[in-house]
Coordinates of C-alpha atoms and ligand atoms in Angstrom, one line a residue:
M1 CA 10.8 -16.3 9.4
T2 CA 7.7 -17.6 11.5
Q3 CA 5.2 -19.5 8.8
P4 CA 2.9 -21.1 11.4
A5 CA 0.1 -21.9 9.1
R6 CA 2.5 -23.7 6.5
R7 CA 4.4 -25.4 9.1
T8 CA 1.5 -27.3 10.3
A9 CA 0.3 -27.9 6.8
I10 CA 3.7 -29.6 6.0
L11 CA 3.7 -31.6 8.9
R12 CA 0.2 -32.8 8.4
R13 CA 1.3 -33.6 4.9
E14 CA 4.5 -36.0 6.4
A15 CA 1.9 -37.7 8.4
V16 CA -0.3 -38.8 5.7
I17 CA 3.0 -40.0 3.7
A18 CA 3.9 -42.3 6.8
T19 CA 0.3 -44.4 6.3
V20 CA 0.7 -44.8 2.5
P21 CA 2.1 -48.2 0.8
V22 CA 6.0 -48.5 0.6
A23 CA 5.9 -47.9 -3.5
L24 CA 3.9 -45.0 -3.3
A25 CA 5.4 -43.7 -0.5
A26 CA 8.6 -43.6 -2.3
L27 CA 7.1 -41.5 -5.0
F28 CA 5.7 -39.0 -2.5
V29 CA 9.2 -38.9 -0.7
A30 CA 11.0 -38.1 -3.9
A31 CA 8.6 -35.4 -4.7
G32 CA 8.6 -34.2 -1.0
P33 CA 12.2 -32.8 -0.1
A34 CA 12.8 -32.0 -3.7
S35 CA 9.8 -30.1 -4.0
A36 CA 10.4 -28.2 -0.8
G37 CA 13.3 -26.7 -2.2
T38 CA 11.3 -25.6 -5.3
A39 CA 8.3 -24.3 -3.7
G40 CA 7.8 -20.7 -3.2
T41 CA 7.4 -19.6 0.4
S42 CA 4.1 -18.5 1.8
G43 CA 5.2 -15.4 2.8
V44 CA 8.2 -13.0 2.1
G45 CA 9.2 -12.9 5.9
D46 CA 7.4 -9.7 7.5
P47 CA 7.8 -9.7 11.0
Y48 CA 4.4 -8.4 11.5
F49 CA 2.6 -10.1 8.5
P50 CA 4.2 -13.6 8.2
L51 CA 1.9 -14.8 5.4
A52 CA 1.9 -11.7 3.4
G53 CA 3.2 -11.9 -0.3
N54 CA 4.9 -15.1 -1.1
G55 CA 8.4 -16.0 -2.2
G56 CA 9.9 -17.4 -5.7
Y57 CA 8.3 -15.1 -7.8
D58 CA 7.9 -11.2 -8.7
V59 CA 4.8 -9.8 -10.4
G60 CA 5.2 -7.4 -13.2
H61 CA 1.9 -6.9 -14.2
Y62 CA -1.8 -7.3 -12.8
D63 CA -4.6 -7.1 -15.4
L64 CA -7.9 -7.3 -13.4
T65 CA -11.1 -7.5 -15.0
L66 CA -14.1 -7.5 -12.1
R67 CA -17.7 -7.6 -12.2
Y68 CA -19.4 -6.0 -9.1
D69 CA -23.2 -6.2 -8.3
T70 CA -23.9 -3.6 -6.1
G71 CA -27.4 -5.0 -5.3
T72 CA -26.0 -8.3 -4.4
G73 CA -22.6 -7.8 -3.3
H74 CA -21.6 -10.4 -5.6
L75 CA -17.7 -10.0 -7.3
A76 CA -16.8 -12.0 -10.4
G77 CA -13.2 -11.5 -11.3
Q78 CA -10.6 -12.6 -13.7
A79 CA -6.7 -11.8 -12.6
V80 CA -4.0 -12.2 -15.2
L81 CA -0.7 -12.0 -13.6
T82 CA 2.5 -11.7 -15.4
A83 CA 5.5 -12.8 -13.2
R84 CA 9.0 -14.0 -13.3
A85 CA 10.3 -17.1 -11.1
T86 CA 13.0 -15.8 -9.0
Q87 CA 13.9 -19.6 -8.5
R88 CA 12.8 -22.9 -9.7
L89 CA 9.2 -23.5 -9.0
T90 CA 7.2 -26.5 -8.6
R91 CA 4.9 -24.9 -6.6
F92 CA 3.9 -21.4 -5.3
D93 CA 1.4 -19.4 -3.6
L94 CA -0.7 -16.3 -3.9
D95 CA -2.7 -14.4 -1.2
L96 CA -6.5 -14.6 -1.7
N97 CA -8.9 -14.3 1.0
G98 CA -12.5 -15.9 0.9
L99 CA -14.0 -16.0 -2.5
K100 CA -14.0 -19.2 -4.8
V101 CA -11.7 -19.9 -7.7
T102 CA -13.3 -21.3 -10.5
G103 CA -10.3 -21.2 -12.8
L104 CA -6.6 -21.3 -12.8
T105 CA -4.1 -21.8 -15.6
V106 CA -0.3 -21.3 -15.8
D107 CA 0.8 -20.3 -19.2
H108 CA -2.6 -21.2 -20.4
V109 CA -2.4 -24.8 -19.0
K110 CA -4.6 -25.8 -16.0
A111 CA -2.8 -26.1 -13.0
D112 CA -3.8 -27.7 -9.5
H113 CA -4.6 -25.6 -6.6
T114 CA -5.6 -25.6 -3.3
R115 CA -6.6 -23.1 -0.4
D116 CA -4.8 -22.9 2.9
G117 CA -6.0 -19.9 4.7
Q118 CA -5.0 -16.8 3.0
E119 CA -2.7 -18.9 0.8
L120 CA -3.8 -20.0 -2.7
V121 CA -1.5 -22.8 -3.4
V122 CA -0.6 -23.3 -6.9
T123 CA 1.1 -26.5 -8.7
P124 CA 1.7 -26.0 -12.2
R125 CA 1.7 -28.7 -14.7
H126 CA 5.4 -28.1 -15.4
A127 CA 7.9 -26.7 -13.0
L128 CA 8.7 -23.3 -13.8
R129 CA 12.5 -22.2 -14.7
K130 CA 14.2 -20.0 -12.3
G131 CA 14.3 -16.5 -14.5
Q132 CA 11.4 -17.7 -16.5
T133 CA 8.5 -15.3 -17.5
F134 CA 4.9 -16.8 -16.8
R135 CA 1.3 -15.9 -16.9
I136 CA -1.3 -16.7 -14.2
A137 CA -4.9 -16.7 -15.0
V138 CA -7.1 -16.7 -11.9
T139 CA -11.1 -16.5 -12.6
Y140 CA -13.0 -16.3 -9.1
E141 CA -16.1 -15.2 -7.5
G142 CA -17.8 -14.7 -4.3
K143 CA -19.1 -11.8 -2.2
P144 CA -16.0 -10.0 -0.7
G145 CA -15.6 -8.5 2.3
P146 CA -13.1 -7.0 4.7
V147 CA -10.3 -8.6 7.1
T148 CA -10.0 -7.2 10.3
D149 CA -6.6 -6.0 11.0
P150 CA -4.6 -6.8 14.2
D151 CA -5.6 -3.0 15.8
G152 CA -9.1 -4.0 15.0
S153 CA -9.9 -1.9 11.8
L154 CA -11.5 -3.0 8.7
D155 CA -9.2 -3.3 5.7
G156 CA -9.8 -4.4 1.8
W157 CA -13.3 -4.6 0.2
I158 CA -15.8 -3.0 2.7
P159 CA -19.2 -2.5 1.5
T160 CA -21.0 0.7 1.5
D161 CA -24.6 1.8 0.9
D162 CA -24.0 2.1 -2.8
G163 CA -21.2 0.3 -3.7
A164 CA -17.7 -0.6 -1.8
F165 CA -15.0 1.3 -0.3
V166 CA -11.7 -0.4 -1.3
A167 CA -8.5 0.2 0.6
G168 CA -5.8 -2.5 1.4
E169 CA -3.4 -1.5 3.8
P170 CA -1.8 -3.3 5.2
Q171 CA -3.3 -6.8 3.9
G172 CA -6.8 -6.2 2.4
A173 CA -5.6 -6.6 -1.3
M174 CA -6.1 -10.5 -1.2
T175 CA -9.8 -9.6 -0.3
W176 CA -10.5 -8.7 -3.8
F177 CA -7.6 -10.0 -6.0
P178 CA -5.1 -12.7 -5.9
A179 CA -1.7 -11.1 -5.5
N180 CA 1.4 -11.4 -4.1
S181 CA 0.3 -9.3 -1.3
H182 CA 3.3 -7.6 0.3
P183 CA 5.0 -4.3 -0.5
T184 CA 8.1 -5.6 -1.7
D185 CA 6.8 -6.6 -5.2
K186 CA 5.6 -3.8 -7.1
A187 CA 3.9 -3.9 -10.4
S188 CA 1.8 -2.1 -12.9
Y189 CA -1.9 -2.6 -13.1
D190 CA -5.0 -2.4 -15.5
F191 CA -8.5 -2.4 -14.4
T192 CA -11.6 -3.3 -16.1
I193 CA -14.5 -3.1 -13.7
T194 CA -18.2 -3.2 -14.9
V195 CA -20.8 -1.8 -12.3
P196 CA -24.5 -1.2 -12.7
K197 CA -25.3 2.0 -14.8
G198 CA -25.2 4.8 -12.5
R199 CA -22.4 3.6 -10.4
T200 CA -18.8 4.7 -11.2
A201 CA -16.1 2.3 -10.3
V202 CA -12.7 4.3 -9.4
A203 CA -9.5 2.7 -9.7
N204 CA -5.7 4.0 -9.9
G205 CA -3.8 5.8 -12.7
V206 CA -5.1 7.0 -15.7
F207 CA -8.8 6.9 -16.6
L208 CA -9.0 5.5 -20.1
G209 CA -12.4 5.5 -20.7
E210 CA -15.8 4.2 -19.8
D211 CA -18.9 2.5 -21.9
T212 CA -22.2 1.6 -21.1
A213 CA -24.4 -1.3 -22.3
H214 CA -27.2 -3.3 -21.3
G215 CA -27.6 -1.4 -18.0
Q216 CA -23.6 -1.8 -17.1
T217 CA -21.1 0.4 -17.3
T218 CA -17.3 -0.5 -17.8
F219 CA -14.5 1.7 -16.4
R220 CA -10.9 1.3 -17.8
W221 CA -7.8 2.2 -15.6
R222 CA -4.3 2.0 -16.2
Q223 CA -1.6 2.3 -13.4
R224 CA 1.7 2.2 -15.3
E225 CA 4.1 3.2 -12.8
P226 CA 4.7 0.2 -10.3
M227 CA 2.4 0.2 -7.2
A228 CA 2.3 -1.9 -4.1
A229 CA -0.8 -4.5 -3.9
Y230 CA -1.9 -2.4 -0.8
L231 CA -2.3 0.9 -2.8
A232 CA -4.6 -0.6 -5.4
T233 CA -8.5 0.4 -5.0
A234 CA -11.5 -0.3 -7.2
T235 CA -14.1 1.8 -5.0
V236 CA -17.3 1.9 -6.3
G237 CA -20.5 4.1 -5.6
K238 CA -22.6 6.7 -6.9
F239 CA -20.0 9.5 -7.7
E240 CA -20.2 13.0 -9.1
V241 CA -17.2 13.1 -11.5
K242 CA -14.6 15.9 -12.4
K243 CA -11.9 15.6 -14.5
Y244 CA -9.2 18.1 -15.6
T245 CA -5.3 18.6 -16.4
T246 CA -3.2 20.5 -14.0
R247 CA -0.6 23.2 -15.3
D248 CA 2.1 20.2 -14.7
G249 CA 0.1 17.9 -17.2
I250 CA -1.1 15.7 -14.5
Q251 CA -4.5 14.2 -15.1
V252 CA -6.9 14.5 -12.4
Y253 CA -10.1 12.8 -11.8
D254 CA -12.3 13.2 -8.8
A255 CA -15.2 11.0 -7.7
V256 CA -17.1 12.3 -4.8
D257 CA -20.4 10.9 -3.3
P258 CA -23.0 13.4 -3.6
R259 CA -23.7 13.5 0.3
E260 CA -20.1 14.7 0.7
A261 CA -19.8 17.1 -2.2
E262 CA -20.6 20.5 -0.8
A263 CA -18.0 19.8 2.3
A264 CA -15.3 18.2 -0.1
A265 CA -15.4 20.8 -2.7
P266 CA -13.3 23.6 -0.9
V267 CA -10.8 21.0 -0.1
L268 CA -10.4 18.9 -3.3
K269 CA -10.1 22.3 -5.2
Q270 CA -6.7 22.9 -3.4
L271 CA -5.4 19.6 -4.8
P272 CA -3.2 21.4 -7.8
S273 CA -1.8 23.8 -5.4
V274 CA -1.0 21.3 -2.5
L275 CA 0.9 19.0 -5.3
E276 CA 2.6 21.9 -6.7
W277 CA 3.8 23.0 -3.0
E278 CA 5.0 19.4 -2.4
S279 CA 6.8 19.3 -5.7
K280 CA 8.8 22.4 -4.8
L281 CA 9.8 20.6 -1.5
F282 CA 10.1 17.0 -2.5
G283 CA 10.7 17.0 -6.3
P284 CA 8.5 16.3 -9.1
Y285 CA 5.0 14.5 -8.3
P286 CA 5.9 10.8 -9.2
F287 CA 2.7 9.8 -11.3
R288 CA 0.9 11.1 -14.3
A289 CA -2.3 11.0 -12.8
A290 CA -3.8 12.3 -9.5
G291 CA -7.5 12.9 -8.0
S292 CA -9.4 12.1 -5.0
I293 CA -12.1 9.4 -4.0
V294 CA -14.7 10.6 -1.6
D295 CA -16.8 8.2 -0.3
R296 CA -19.2 7.9 2.4
A297 CA -18.5 5.0 4.5
P298 CA -19.0 5.5 8.2
N299 CA -17.6 2.1 9.4
V300 CA -14.0 2.9 8.2
G301 CA -12.5 5.7 10.4
Y302 CA -9.6 6.5 7.9
A303 CA -8.4 7.6 4.8
L304 CA -5.7 5.7 2.2
E305 CA -3.3 7.0 0.1
T306 CA -4.0 4.6 -2.7
Q307 CA -1.9 5.4 -5.4
T308 CA -2.4 8.4 -7.6
R309 CA -5.9 8.7 -6.1
P310 CA -6.6 8.5 -2.2
V311 CA -9.9 7.4 -1.1
Y312 CA -11.5 9.1 1.9
D313 CA -13.9 7.8 4.2
A314 CA -15.6 11.2 4.2
A315 CA -14.9 14.8 3.0
P316 CA -11.6 15.1 4.1
G317 CA -10.1 18.2 5.8
L318 CA -7.1 20.1 4.1
S319 CA -4.4 18.6 6.3
T320 CA -5.5 15.3 5.6
L321 CA -5.4 16.1 2.1
V322 CA -1.8 17.4 2.3
H323 CA -0.9 14.2 4.2
E324 CA -2.5 11.7 1.8
S325 CA -0.8 13.7 -1.4
A326 CA 2.5 13.4 0.6
H327 CA 2.3 9.8 0.7
Q328 CA 2.3 10.0 -3.3
W329 CA 5.9 10.4 -2.6
F330 CA 6.5 8.6 0.8
G331 CA 5.1 5.5 0.6
D332 CA 3.8 5.3 -2.7
S333 CA 6.7 6.1 -5.1
V334 CA 9.2 5.1 -2.2
T335 CA 7.9 2.2 -0.8
L336 CA 8.6 0.2 2.6
T337 CA 10.1 -3.2 2.6
S338 CA 8.7 -4.3 6.0
W339 CA 5.8 -2.9 7.9
K340 CA 7.9 -2.4 10.9
E341 CA 9.3 0.7 9.0
I342 CA 6.0 2.3 8.5
W343 CA 7.4 5.4 10.3
L344 CA 9.1 5.9 6.6
N345 CA 5.3 6.4 5.5
E346 CA 3.5 7.9 8.2
G347 CA 6.1 10.0 9.7
F348 CA 6.8 12.0 6.6
A349 CA 3.1 12.4 5.7
T350 CA 2.7 13.8 9.2
Y351 CA 5.7 16.1 9.1
T352 CA 4.5 17.6 5.8
E353 CA 1.2 18.4 7.4
W354 CA 3.3 20.5 10.0
L355 CA 5.6 22.1 6.9
Y356 CA 2.5 23.1 5.3
G357 CA 0.9 24.7 8.6
E358 CA 4.2 26.6 8.9
Q359 CA 4.2 28.1 5.4
H360 CA 0.6 28.5 5.4
G361 CA 0.2 31.1 8.3
G362 CA -0.3 28.4 10.8
E363 CA 1.8 27.0 13.7
T364 CA 5.6 26.3 13.0
A365 CA 6.8 23.1 12.9
Q366 CA 8.8 24.0 16.1
Q367 CA 5.5 25.0 17.8
T368 CA 3.9 21.5 16.8
F369 CA 7.0 19.8 17.9
D370 CA 7.2 21.6 21.6
A371 CA 3.3 21.0 22.2
L372 CA 4.2 17.1 21.7
Y373 CA 7.2 17.3 23.5
A374 CA 5.5 18.6 26.5
R375 CA 3.7 15.6 27.0
P376 CA 4.3 13.7 30.0
A377 CA 6.3 10.4 29.8
S378 CA 3.3 8.7 30.6
D379 CA 1.6 9.8 27.4
G380 CA 0.9 7.5 24.8
L381 CA 2.9 9.3 22.5
W382 CA 5.9 7.5 24.1
A383 CA 4.3 4.3 24.1
F384 CA 6.7 2.6 22.0
P385 CA 9.6 4.1 19.7
P386 CA 8.2 4.6 16.1
G387 CA 11.1 2.6 14.4
D388 CA 10.2 -0.5 16.0
P389 CA 6.4 -0.7 16.9
G390 CA 6.6 -4.1 18.2
S391 CA 3.6 -5.8 16.4
G392 CA 1.3 -5.2 13.4
A393 CA -1.6 -3.9 16.0
N394 CA 0.8 -0.8 16.8
I395 CA 1.5 0.3 12.9
F396 CA -1.1 2.9 13.0
G397 CA -0.3 4.1 16.3
T398 CA 0.2 7.8 17.4
P399 CA 4.0 7.3 18.1
V400 CA 4.4 6.3 14.5
Y401 CA 2.7 9.5 13.1
A402 CA 3.8 11.8 15.6
R403 CA 7.1 11.0 17.1
G404 CA 7.9 9.9 13.5
A405 CA 7.3 13.3 12.5
M406 CA 9.2 14.7 15.7
T407 CA 12.2 12.6 14.5
L408 CA 12.4 14.4 11.0
H409 CA 12.3 17.7 12.9
V410 CA 15.2 16.4 15.2
L411 CA 16.9 15.8 11.9
R412 CA 16.1 19.0 10.4
K413 CA 17.3 21.1 13.3
A414 CA 20.6 19.0 13.1
V415 CA 21.4 19.7 9.6
G416 CA 19.6 22.8 8.9
D417 CA 16.7 23.5 6.2
R418 CA 19.2 23.4 3.1
V419 CA 20.3 20.2 4.0
F420 CA 17.3 18.7 5.3
F421 CA 15.2 19.7 2.3
R422 CA 18.3 18.3 0.1
I423 CA 17.7 14.9 1.9
L424 CA 14.0 14.7 1.5
R425 CA 14.5 15.5 -2.4
A426 CA 17.1 12.8 -2.9
W427 CA 15.6 10.4 -1.1
A428 CA 12.2 10.7 -3.2
A429 CA 14.6 10.9 -6.5
E430 CA 17.1 7.8 -6.1
H431 CA 14.1 5.5 -4.8
R432 CA 11.6 6.9 -7.3
D433 CA 9.2 3.7 -8.2
G434 CA 11.0 1.5 -5.9
H435 CA 11.8 1.0 -2.3
G436 CA 13.5 2.3 0.7
T437 CA 14.5 1.2 4.1
T438 CA 15.6 2.9 7.2
P439 CA 19.2 2.1 7.4
Q440 CA 19.3 3.7 3.7
F441 CA 17.5 6.7 4.7
V442 CA 19.8 7.2 7.6
R443 CA 23.0 6.8 5.3
L444 CA 21.6 9.1 2.8
A445 CA 21.1 12.0 5.8
E446 CA 24.3 11.1 6.7
R447 CA 25.9 11.2 3.2
E448 CA 24.2 14.8 2.6
S449 CA 24.9 16.4 5.9
G450 CA 28.3 15.0 6.4
K451 CA 27.2 14.3 9.9
D452 CA 27.2 11.2 12.2
L453 CA 23.6 10.9 12.8
G454 CA 23.7 7.4 14.5
D455 CA 22.7 8.8 18.0
L456 CA 19.8 10.9 16.8
F457 CA 18.2 8.2 15.1
Q458 CA 19.1 5.6 17.8
T459 CA 17.1 7.9 20.1
W460 CA 14.0 8.9 18.3
L461 CA 13.6 5.9 16.2
Y462 CA 14.5 2.9 18.8
T463 CA 14.7 4.0 22.1
Q464 CA 11.9 3.0 24.5
G465 CA 10.5 5.8 26.5
K466 CA 10.2 9.7 26.1
P467 CA 13.7 10.9 24.9
A468 CA 15.2 12.9 27.5
G469 CA 17.4 16.1 28.2
L470 CA 16.7 17.5 24.7
S471 CA 18.5 20.9 24.2
K472 CA 16.3 23.6 23.5
P473 CA 17.1 24.4 19.9
Ligands
LIG1 N1 -2.0 5.0 5.9 C1 -3.3 5.6 6.1 C2 -3.1 7.2 6.5 O1 -2.3 7.6 7.6 C3 -4.0 5.5 7.5 C4 -4.5 4.2 7.6 C5 -4.6 2.8 6.7 C6 -5.0 3.4 8.7 N2 -5.1 1.8 7.2 C7 -5.4 2.0 8.6 C8 -5.4 3.8 10.0 C9 -5.9 1.2 9.5 C10 -6.0 2.7 10.9 C11 -6.4 1.5 10.7 O2 -3.2 7.9 5.4
ZN2 ZN1 -0.8 8.2 6.3

């Protein structure tokens, strides 16, 4: 595990210890090595985002109370986390970027805390026992803004002309709430968000209600099914809102920037039929709520599959709606455990777009595959293998999306349609509300097909360059 920032912090601390008087030094040293074993790590060991998430505890629930002033861009927050210690803990970290912490308690007792880059380092008054459930309450405030990802894109709390576009993949959750911000730790969420009257605050899950008083409106949301922090949103703007329930009993809440409404309407109208079509292919829709947030955020350049309710930077096309909806199964319900395995999200969502075309009078998936396969070996499509993008700067690159989808198409051709769709349904069902890894997917595909698929996945997911000599299916 590489943790450059923490490592230098520890070295600095040791240097300080060397200069203090002997008796005092003895005290520090006694605390030093002992606490080294009982301090939660500053990351969970993600090779591309070493400081993402934290070791030593697991969050079960986030209760976020936010007040956002769209005029000044000021955010005041209280985050109450319910967590369980997975080891004895004398100290642990949360991820929080910028913002000022104005209060912090652990089990209602004030706790010492310091900041070290994106780490909010907490030393509770009393050590936490392994297995102990504890409550962390953090009050914080400031003017949030996005982080810039390794690929140069904005991520996190992104102010707009009428509010904020809030999307946290892969690392932006920490720009607006303190979290164990790695997809390995999923939790339920409650949101209470207050914004100036006339603005709407849209989060994940079921809409519980809104109240207006003194020129402020408070919106309440509840996301019960476990969610990774990167999929949380609290998007604020002037929105036209539409609420309805689908034939399957899914509660839909759409929020649309009026400037995008005309372009968005014909696409959003298709959400129930898209979810029904995907449910037939992948098994039941995994959540009780759904919807769309269509913002106008010209400096964002992407949409995100925020859980239950994707957020779009502008009116989406139908294939984008299909893509973000597919992520509800692949990414949101079944979540990756390492950003390196992002093809499990993007390859699946992209292949769903191909399937949608095939089953709705467009190109067949085979035609889409063939057109891509015809690209020369020098094309960016073959720049790196989708199962090993090489760095955080590549996780949203074309090979992840397109060659990831091609991998699924090659699998489909190898096992036949009946088994292929059985594999997708088994994947969604067996890992629902949880996690899945590439080796687990390969094993499941081999189990369902009775075939040795090692070479196929080795070639398509992990081998550099354009896979050669593909016999025409
Ligand atoms: N996961 C998003 C999608 O495919 C895309 C996305 C999220 C993205 N964050 C990004 C793309 C940052 C580029 C840069 O629906
Ligand atoms: Zn995607």
